[in-house]
mmCIF file of C-alpha atoms in Angstrom:
data_model
loop_
_atom_site.group_PDB
_atom_site.id
_atom_site.type_symbol
_atom_site.label_atom_id
_atom_site.label_comp_id
_atom_site.label_asym_id
_atom_site.label_seq_id
_atom_site.Cartn_x
_atom_site.Cartn_y
_atom_site.Cartn_z
ATOM 1 C CA MET P 1 9.143 -1.349 -9.463
ATOM 2 C CA GLN P 2 9.998 -2.494 -5.953
ATOM 3 C CA ILE P 3 7.669 -2.799 -2.983
ATOM 4 C CA PHE P 4 9.479 -2.997 0.346
ATOM 5 C CA ALA P 5 7.486 -4.584 3.164
ATOM 6 C CA LEU P 6 8.085 -4.251 6.913
ATOM 7 C CA PRO P 7 5.891 -6.173 9.411
ATOM 8 C CA THR P 8 4.928 -3.817 12.234
ATOM 9 C CA ARG P 9 5.620 -6.526 14.819
ATOM 10 C CA THR P 10 9.315 -5.878 14.112
ATOM 11 C CA MET P 11 8.876 -2.847 16.362
ATOM 12 C CA TYR P 12 8.307 -5.134 19.357
ATOM 13 C CA GLY P 13 11.636 -6.962 19.089
ATOM 14 C CA PRO P 14 15.307 -5.987 19.367
ATOM 15 C CA LEU P 15 15.404 -4.933 15.699
ATOM 16 C CA ARG P 16 13.187 -1.946 16.497
ATOM 17 C CA PHE P 17 16.176 0.060 17.722
ATOM 18 C CA SER P 18 17.847 -0.018 14.303
ATOM 19 C CA TRP P 19 14.645 1.306 12.686
ATOM 20 C CA LEU P 20 13.856 3.910 15.344
ATOM 21 C CA SER P 21 17.337 5.381 14.916
ATOM 22 C CA TYR P 22 16.050 6.899 11.645
ATOM 23 C CA LEU P 23 13.376 8.940 13.421
ATOM 24 C CA GLY P 24 13.502 12.274 15.167
ATOM 25 C CA LEU P 25 11.965 13.550 18.372
ATOM 26 C CA ALA P 26 8.987 15.140 16.577
ATOM 27 C CA GLU P 27 7.897 11.820 15.085
ATOM 28 C CA GLN P 28 8.266 9.995 18.368
ATOM 29 C CA GLN P 29 6.243 12.695 20.149
ATOM 30 C CA HIS P 30 3.527 12.451 17.476
ATOM 31 C CA ALA P 31 3.367 8.679 17.950
ATOM 32 C CA ALA P 32 2.967 9.156 21.708
ATOM 33 C CA GLN P 33 -0.128 11.301 21.111
ATOM 34 C CA LEU P 34 -1.933 8.711 18.971
ATOM 35 C CA PRO P 35 -4.960 7.060 20.606
ATOM 36 C CA THR P 36 -3.800 3.401 20.574
ATOM 37 C CA PRO P 37 -0.536 1.468 20.685
ATOM 38 C CA ALA P 38 -1.447 -0.119 17.326
ATOM 39 C CA ALA P 39 -1.778 3.313 15.707
ATOM 40 C CA ALA P 40 1.518 4.460 17.224
ATOM 41 C CA VAL P 41 3.393 1.375 16.025
ATOM 42 C CA SER P 42 1.950 1.637 12.494
ATOM 43 C CA TYR P 43 2.919 5.307 12.326
ATOM 44 C CA LEU P 44 6.468 4.698 13.586
ATOM 45 C CA SER P 45 6.921 1.750 11.218
ATOM 46 C CA THR P 46 5.771 3.837 8.247
ATOM 47 C CA GLN P 47 8.006 6.772 9.063
ATOM 48 C CA ALA P 48 11.008 4.543 9.771
ATOM 49 C CA LEU P 49 10.666 2.623 6.503
ATOM 50 C CA MET P 50 10.175 5.857 4.538
ATOM 51 C CA ARG P 51 13.219 7.563 6.059
ATOM 52 C CA ALA P 52 15.372 4.436 5.748
ATOM 53 C CA MET P 53 14.493 4.238 2.035
ATOM 54 C CA ALA P 54 15.369 7.906 1.578
ATOM 55 C CA ALA P 55 18.598 7.647 3.574
ATOM 56 C CA ALA P 56 19.748 4.675 1.503
ATOM 57 C CA ARG P 57 19.110 6.470 -1.797
ATOM 58 C CA LEU P 58 20.571 9.789 -0.651
ATOM 59 C CA ASP P 59 23.565 8.204 1.126
ATOM 60 C CA VAL P 60 22.607 9.760 4.450
ATOM 61 C CA PRO P 61 23.577 8.021 7.738
ATOM 62 C CA SER P 62 20.798 6.917 10.077
ATOM 63 C CA SER P 63 21.873 9.568 12.593
ATOM 64 C CA ALA P 64 20.954 12.288 10.057
ATOM 65 C CA ALA P 65 17.901 10.595 8.526
ATOM 66 C CA SER P 66 15.518 12.548 10.757
ATOM 67 C CA GLU P 67 16.789 15.755 9.108
ATOM 68 C CA ILE P 68 15.755 14.671 5.593
ATOM 69 C CA GLU P 69 13.057 17.108 4.493
ATOM 70 C CA VAL P 70 9.672 15.558 3.766
ATOM 71 C CA ASP P 71 7.491 17.904 1.710
ATOM 72 C CA ARG P 72 3.817 17.394 2.562
ATOM 73 C CA SER P 73 2.523 20.606 1.027
ATOM 74 C CA CYS P 74 -0.595 20.107 -1.076
ATOM 75 C CA THR P 75 -0.096 20.759 -4.779
ATOM 76 C CA LEU P 76 -3.856 20.739 -5.442
ATOM 77 C CA CYS P 77 -5.013 23.582 -3.198
ATOM 78 C CA THR P 78 -3.808 26.895 -1.820
ATOM 79 C CA SER P 79 -4.621 26.252 1.838
ATOM 80 C CA GLY P 80 -0.976 25.902 2.785
ATOM 81 C CA LYS P 81 -1.846 22.895 4.954
ATOM 82 C CA LYS P 82 0.589 19.995 5.010
ATOM 83 C CA HIS P 83 -1.860 17.338 3.880
ATOM 84 C CA GLY P 84 -0.388 16.514 0.474
ATOM 85 C CA LYS P 85 1.329 13.429 -0.883
ATOM 86 C CA PRO P 86 4.672 13.058 0.958
ATOM 87 C CA ARG P 87 7.640 13.880 -1.280
ATOM 88 C CA ILE P 88 11.399 13.702 -0.733
ATOM 89 C CA ALA P 89 13.721 15.280 -3.301
ATOM 90 C CA GLY P 90 15.703 12.595 -5.114
ATOM 91 C CA VAL P 91 13.516 9.669 -3.994
ATOM 92 C CA ASN P 92 10.449 8.452 -5.903
ATOM 93 C CA PHE P 93 8.249 6.554 -3.451
ATOM 94 C CA ASN P 94 4.794 6.101 -1.980
ATOM 95 C CA MET P 95 3.766 4.576 1.340
ATOM 96 C CA SER P 96 0.824 2.624 2.738
ATOM 97 C CA GLN P 97 0.182 0.822 6.000
ATOM 98 C CA VAL P 98 -2.302 -1.400 7.716
ATOM 99 C CA ASN P 99 -1.900 -2.783 11.250
ATOM 100 C CA PRO P 100 0.334 -5.837 10.502
ATOM 101 C CA LEU P 101 2.344 -4.482 7.560
ATOM 102 C CA VAL P 102 3.874 -1.299 6.130
ATOM 103 C CA VAL P 103 4.788 -1.094 2.445
ATOM 104 C CA GLY P 104 6.859 1.410 0.517
ATOM 105 C CA ALA P 105 6.698 1.427 -3.293
ATOM 106 C CA PHE P 106 9.837 2.697 -5.025
ATOM 107 C CA SER P 107 10.929 3.490 -8.569
ATOM 108 C CA ARG P 108 14.435 4.332 -9.749
ATOM 109 C CA ASN P 109 12.838 6.418 -12.521
ATOM 110 C CA PRO P 110 12.214 9.906 -11.045
ATOM 111 C CA SER P 111 9.473 10.683 -13.589
ATOM 112 C CA THR P 112 7.333 7.648 -12.754
ATOM 113 C CA VAL P 113 4.042 8.564 -11.070
ATOM 114 C CA LEU P 114 3.174 5.822 -8.597
ATOM 115 C CA GLY P 115 0.852 5.063 -5.704
ATOM 116 C CA VAL P 116 0.407 2.058 -3.428
ATOM 117 C CA ASP P 117 -2.311 0.841 -1.081
ATOM 118 C CA ILE P 118 -2.724 -2.159 1.204
ATOM 119 C CA GLU P 119 -5.756 -3.636 2.982
ATOM 120 C CA THR P 120 -6.308 -6.750 5.065
ATOM 121 C CA MET P 121 -8.754 -9.314 3.765
ATOM 122 C CA ASP P 122 -10.968 -8.826 6.812
ATOM 123 C CA ALA P 123 -11.200 -5.041 6.274
ATOM 124 C CA ARG P 124 -14.731 -3.672 6.365
ATOM 125 C CA LEU P 125 -15.596 -1.118 3.718
ATOM 126 C CA PHE P 126 -17.930 1.765 4.416
ATOM 127 C CA SER P 127 -21.687 1.515 4.077
ATOM 128 C CA GLY P 128 -22.896 2.271 0.563
ATOM 129 C CA PHE P 129 -19.528 1.334 -0.955
ATOM 130 C CA ALA P 130 -20.916 0.305 -4.361
ATOM 131 C CA ARG P 131 -23.135 3.370 -4.661
ATOM 132 C CA LEU P 132 -20.506 5.901 -3.605
ATOM 133 C CA ALA P 133 -17.208 4.452 -4.811
ATOM 134 C CA LEU P 134 -17.981 2.653 -8.082
ATOM 135 C CA SER P 135 -18.509 3.941 -11.608
ATOM 136 C CA ASP P 136 -21.583 2.830 -13.544
ATOM 137 C CA GLU P 137 -19.617 0.086 -15.339
ATOM 138 C CA GLU P 138 -18.026 -1.145 -12.129
ATOM 139 C CA ARG P 139 -21.375 -1.167 -10.353
ATOM 140 C CA ALA P 140 -22.929 -3.288 -13.097
ATOM 141 C CA PHE P 141 -20.093 -5.811 -12.788
ATOM 142 C CA TYR P 142 -20.348 -5.684 -8.978
ATOM 143 C CA GLU P 143 -24.084 -6.421 -9.064
ATOM 144 C CA ARG P 144 -23.568 -9.318 -11.469
ATOM 145 C CA VAL P 145 -20.942 -10.813 -9.165
ATOM 146 C CA ALA P 146 -23.311 -10.362 -6.220
ATOM 147 C CA GLN P 147 -25.934 -12.415 -8.039
ATOM 148 C CA GLU P 148 -23.698 -15.139 -9.511
ATOM 149 C CA HIS P 149 -20.885 -15.625 -6.991
ATOM 150 C CA PRO P 150 -20.595 -16.346 -3.256
ATOM 151 C CA ALA P 151 -20.174 -13.516 -0.761
ATOM 152 C CA SER P 152 -16.440 -14.233 -0.475
ATOM 153 C CA ALA P 153 -15.954 -13.351 -4.158
ATOM 154 C CA LEU P 154 -17.845 -10.092 -3.719
ATOM 155 C CA ARG P 155 -15.614 -9.216 -0.771
ATOM 156 C CA LEU P 156 -12.513 -9.891 -2.873
ATOM 157 C CA LEU P 157 -13.863 -7.746 -5.695
ATOM 158 C CA SER P 158 -14.672 -4.915 -3.297
ATOM 159 C CA LEU P 159 -11.184 -4.907 -1.768
ATOM 160 C CA ALA P 160 -9.465 -5.156 -5.147
ATOM 161 C CA LEU P 161 -11.451 -2.202 -6.501
ATOM 162 C CA TRP P 162 -10.933 -0.150 -3.351
ATOM 163 C CA THR P 163 -7.163 -0.713 -3.139
ATOM 164 C CA ALA P 164 -6.809 0.103 -6.849
ATOM 165 C CA LYS P 165 -8.737 3.351 -6.488
ATOM 166 C CA GLU P 166 -6.765 4.360 -3.410
ATOM 167 C CA ALA P 167 -3.475 3.602 -5.178
ATOM 168 C CA VAL P 168 -4.444 5.716 -8.200
ATOM 169 C CA LEU P 169 -5.620 8.651 -6.079
ATOM 170 C CA LYS P 170 -2.471 8.471 -3.958
ATOM 171 C CA ALA P 171 -0.413 8.522 -7.154
ATOM 172 C CA THR P 172 -2.156 11.669 -8.399
ATOM 173 C CA GLY P 173 -2.066 13.304 -4.967
ATOM 174 C CA HIS P 174 -5.837 13.745 -4.823
ATOM 175 C CA GLY P 175 -6.482 11.123 -2.164
ATOM 176 C CA LEU P 176 -10.081 11.031 -1.008
ATOM 177 C CA SER P 177 -10.606 14.736 -1.698
ATOM 178 C CA VAL P 178 -12.376 13.542 -4.877
ATOM 179 C CA ALA P 179 -14.966 10.830 -5.425
ATOM 180 C CA PRO P 180 -13.378 7.357 -5.823
ATOM 181 C CA SER P 181 -15.914 6.681 -8.597
ATOM 182 C CA LEU P 182 -13.829 8.990 -10.829
ATOM 183 C CA VAL P 183 -11.255 6.192 -10.973
ATOM 184 C CA ARG P 184 -12.543 3.569 -13.405
ATOM 185 C CA VAL P 185 -10.950 0.143 -13.067
ATOM 186 C CA GLN P 186 -11.096 -2.324 -15.961
ATOM 187 C CA PHE P 187 -11.979 -5.489 -14.064
ATOM 188 C CA SER P 188 -12.789 -8.944 -15.445
ATOM 189 C CA GLU P 189 -14.082 -12.375 -14.477
ATOM 190 C CA GLN P 190 -10.609 -13.808 -15.142
ATOM 191 C CA LEU P 191 -9.017 -11.385 -12.683
ATOM 192 C CA LEU P 192 -11.614 -12.210 -10.061
ATOM 193 C CA ASP P 193 -10.955 -15.930 -10.572
ATOM 194 C CA ALA P 194 -7.230 -15.321 -10.136
ATOM 195 C CA LEU P 195 -7.832 -13.425 -6.901
ATOM 196 C CA GLU P 196 -10.016 -16.223 -5.578
ATOM 197 C CA ALA P 197 -7.374 -18.790 -6.473
ATOM 198 C CA ALA P 198 -4.661 -16.785 -4.705
ATOM 199 C CA LEU P 199 -6.520 -15.703 -1.610
ATOM 200 C CA GLY P 200 -9.022 -18.515 -1.138
ATOM 201 C CA ALA P 201 -12.655 -18.346 -0.223
ATOM 202 C CA GLU P 202 -11.966 -17.436 3.386
ATOM 203 C CA SER P 203 -9.143 -15.608 5.112
ATOM 204 C CA PRO P 204 -7.257 -17.819 7.581
ATOM 205 C CA LYS P 205 -7.761 -16.679 11.132
ATOM 206 C CA GLY P 206 -4.829 -16.515 13.474
ATOM 207 C CA PRO P 207 -5.202 -16.716 17.262
ATOM 208 C CA ALA P 208 -7.142 -13.972 18.956
ATOM 209 C CA ARG P 209 -5.004 -11.076 20.086
ATOM 210 C CA ASP P 210 -5.517 -7.876 21.983
ATOM 211 C CA PRO P 211 -6.320 -5.265 19.274
ATOM 212 C CA GLU P 212 -4.648 -2.626 21.396
ATOM 213 C CA ASP P 213 -1.410 -4.617 21.510
ATOM 214 C CA PRO P 214 -0.622 -6.187 18.134
ATOM 215 C CA GLY P 215 2.813 -7.167 19.401
ATOM 216 C CA ALA P 216 1.449 -9.494 22.060
ATOM 217 C CA GLY P 217 2.954 -12.894 21.479
ATOM 218 C CA ALA P 218 5.125 -11.636 18.610
ATOM 219 C CA PRO P 219 8.565 -13.181 18.242
ATOM 220 C CA GLU P 220 11.444 -11.280 19.762
ATOM 221 C CA SER P 221 13.501 -11.305 16.587
ATOM 222 C CA THR P 222 13.801 -12.720 13.108
ATOM 223 C CA ASP P 223 16.779 -13.273 10.855
ATOM 224 C CA SER P 224 14.850 -12.354 7.729
ATOM 225 C CA ASN P 225 11.266 -11.515 6.921
ATOM 226 C CA GLU P 226 11.660 -13.333 3.612
ATOM 227 C CA GLU P 227 10.452 -16.514 5.328
ATOM 228 C CA LEU P 228 7.529 -14.724 6.961
ATOM 229 C CA LEU P 229 5.774 -12.683 4.283
ATOM 230 C CA LYS P 230 4.454 -14.927 1.533
ATOM 231 C CA ASP P 231 3.596 -13.784 -1.980
ATOM 232 C CA LEU P 232 0.501 -15.881 -2.694
ATOM 233 C CA THR P 233 0.751 -15.859 -6.482
ATOM 234 C CA GLY P 234 4.396 -15.572 -7.450
ATOM 235 C CA GLU P 235 3.272 -13.098 -10.093
ATOM 236 C CA THR P 236 1.270 -9.907 -10.069
ATOM 237 C CA LEU P 237 -2.365 -9.649 -11.119
ATOM 238 C CA ARG P 238 -2.835 -7.037 -13.831
ATOM 239 C CA ALA P 239 -5.456 -4.524 -14.958
ATOM 240 C CA SER P 240 -5.721 -0.885 -16.031
ATOM 241 C CA ALA P 241 -7.578 2.192 -14.830
ATOM 242 C CA THR P 242 -8.385 5.722 -15.953
ATOM 243 C CA PHE P 243 -8.948 8.900 -13.975
ATOM 244 C CA ARG P 244 -10.076 12.417 -14.808
ATOM 245 C CA ALA P 245 -10.042 14.985 -12.031
ATOM 246 C CA PRO P 246 -13.199 17.056 -11.522
ATOM 247 C CA GLY P 247 -13.381 19.973 -13.925
ATOM 248 C CA ASP P 248 -15.388 21.325 -16.841
ATOM 249 C CA ASP P 249 -12.526 21.970 -19.263
ATOM 250 C CA THR P 250 -11.727 18.475 -20.560
ATOM 251 C CA GLU P 251 -9.094 19.815 -22.976
ATOM 252 C CA GLY P 252 -7.063 21.176 -20.103
ATOM 253 C CA ASN P 253 -8.072 18.307 -17.835
ATOM 254 C CA PRO P 254 -7.146 15.168 -19.789
ATOM 255 C CA GLU P 255 -7.980 11.647 -18.780
ATOM 256 C CA ARG P 256 -5.027 9.898 -17.168
ATOM 257 C CA ALA P 257 -4.270 6.198 -17.705
ATOM 258 C CA PHE P 258 -2.789 3.868 -15.079
ATOM 259 C CA ILE P 259 -1.396 0.356 -14.999
ATOM 260 C CA LEU P 260 -2.525 -1.660 -11.975
ATOM 261 C CA ARG P 261 -0.767 -4.533 -10.264
ATOM 262 C CA TRP P 262 -2.112 -6.447 -7.257
ATOM 263 C CA VAL P 263 0.092 -8.568 -5.001
ATOM 264 C CA PRO P 264 -1.807 -10.875 -2.587
ATOM 265 C CA VAL P 265 0.339 -11.649 0.474
ATOM 266 C CA ALA P 266 0.064 -13.532 3.760
ATOM 267 C CA LEU P 267 1.865 -12.799 7.014
ATOM 268 C CA PRO P 268 2.013 -16.105 8.918
ATOM 269 C CA ASP P 269 1.956 -16.343 12.681
ATOM 270 C CA GLU P 270 5.237 -17.899 13.776
ATOM 271 C CA GLU P 271 3.740 -19.364 16.951
ATOM 272 C CA HIS P 272 0.704 -20.793 15.126
ATOM 273 C CA PRO P 273 1.842 -21.907 11.637
ATOM 274 C CA LYS P 274 -1.714 -22.609 10.497
ATOM 275 C CA GLY P 275 -2.737 -19.025 11.157
ATOM 276 C CA ALA P 276 -1.966 -16.200 8.741
ATOM 277 C CA GLN P 277 -3.251 -12.755 7.972
ATOM 278 C CA LYS P 278 -3.917 -12.259 4.275
ATOM 279 C CA MET P 279 -3.611 -8.844 2.647
ATOM 280 C CA LEU P 280 -3.917 -7.296 -0.783
ATOM 281 C CA ILE P 281 -1.381 -4.753 -2.075
ATOM 282 C CA ALA P 282 -2.293 -2.599 -5.080
ATOM 283 C CA LEU P 283 0.255 -0.617 -7.090
ATOM 284 C CA ALA P 284 -0.753 2.051 -9.617
ATOM 285 C CA VAL P 285 1.716 3.447 -12.174
ATOM 286 C CA GLU P 286 0.724 6.168 -14.616
ATOM 287 C CA ASN P 287 1.206 5.480 -18.309
ATOM 288 C CA PRO P 288 3.262 8.175 -20.052
ATOM 289 C CA ALA P 289 1.210 10.679 -22.029
ATOM 290 C CA GLU P 290 3.365 10.029 -25.073
ATOM 291 C CA GLY P 291 5.339 7.058 -26.302
ATOM 292 C CA ASP P 292 4.955 3.369 -25.620
ATOM 293 C CA PRO P 293 2.871 2.117 -22.674
ATOM 294 C CA ALA P 294 4.896 1.578 -19.527
ATOM 295 C CA GLN P 295 6.097 -1.959 -18.853
ATOM 296 C CA VAL P 296 5.636 -2.520 -15.127
ATOM 297 C CA GLU P 297 7.147 -5.472 -13.308
ATOM 298 C CA VAL P 298 6.768 -5.582 -9.547
ATOM 299 C CA GLU P 299 9.200 -7.109 -7.056
ATOM 300 C CA LEU P 300 7.999 -7.651 -3.476
ATOM 301 C CA LEU P 301 10.914 -7.381 -1.042
ATOM 302 C CA PRO P 302 10.330 -8.052 2.686
ATOM 303 C CA VAL P 303 12.981 -6.391 4.835
ATOM 304 C CA ALA P 304 14.088 -7.176 8.364
ATOM 305 C CA THR P 305 16.670 -4.441 8.961
ATOM 306 C CA PRO P 306 17.616 -1.062 7.500
ATOM 307 C CA LEU P 307 20.930 -2.586 6.431
ATOM 308 C CA GLU P 308 19.101 -5.164 4.336
ATOM 309 C CA LEU P 309 16.941 -2.396 2.830
ATOM 310 C CA LYS P 310 20.039 -0.342 1.975
ATOM 311 C CA ARG P 311 21.629 -3.315 0.230
ATOM 312 C CA LEU P 312 18.502 -3.866 -1.873
ATOM 313 C CA LEU P 313 18.246 -0.185 -2.790
ATOM 314 C CA THR P 314 21.867 0.321 -3.692
ATOM 315 C CA ASP P 315 22.511 -2.885 -5.660
#
């Protein structure tokens, strides 16, 4: 499995033109209607990375990438609304974004069911998170951690559980149309310890910036993002999860099993080396219904240009 990562601040330097060449007028008009510059940049970055991935795999030039059909029809309802998991024929991928970083998970195996999610370490989860999002077993573990560990550990646990659940529900295509508590993550003290070791008790704080202009102070260009985005562990953190969609007929509605991998990363501030924004990426891959369990190895690949992405995808 490969996870391609594109910092959104790339869209404020000269390299943005090579990425924007993959987009069409409709996407640029949609970005212009979004309420904040940060939202517009995140949207454009996501669409550009997605279309560049597809163009590389389908051998389509950037000038025709905007014509690649993205199927967003929902396979779980009959509304006809385009709110489903994005799909492109011939490319097995899933996307996620948060203000400083866009990630695209990719598998060369067309039958692999995958989902990816990313959150910043300073993300605030909704009120009543434990009550609404966690299964009974998860809630018991959560309450034990709340009693025996510092608040920083509880925050790490919350974000790890949330990103895992989002990744699984994005893989299945359900998203948040179902209760996140239906995804049951097999968590452990050892995994929590590993997260604490990787991410630290507190998230480093970079210099204050205008939230409406995330590109303020960003570097004009970079030769390669490989020196910017840091994998904080060097290896992925592993667990498993199960999910059964709502329904009374369990025989026709089997429980689905997923392999989970977390990748803690940090995006340093070039102008202030001591400052960095830490994030947690979760990847969910469904185990096959028959045969041996899937063996999932994850490679995190920061990309600076579409040409670099194409080289990585076509090697």
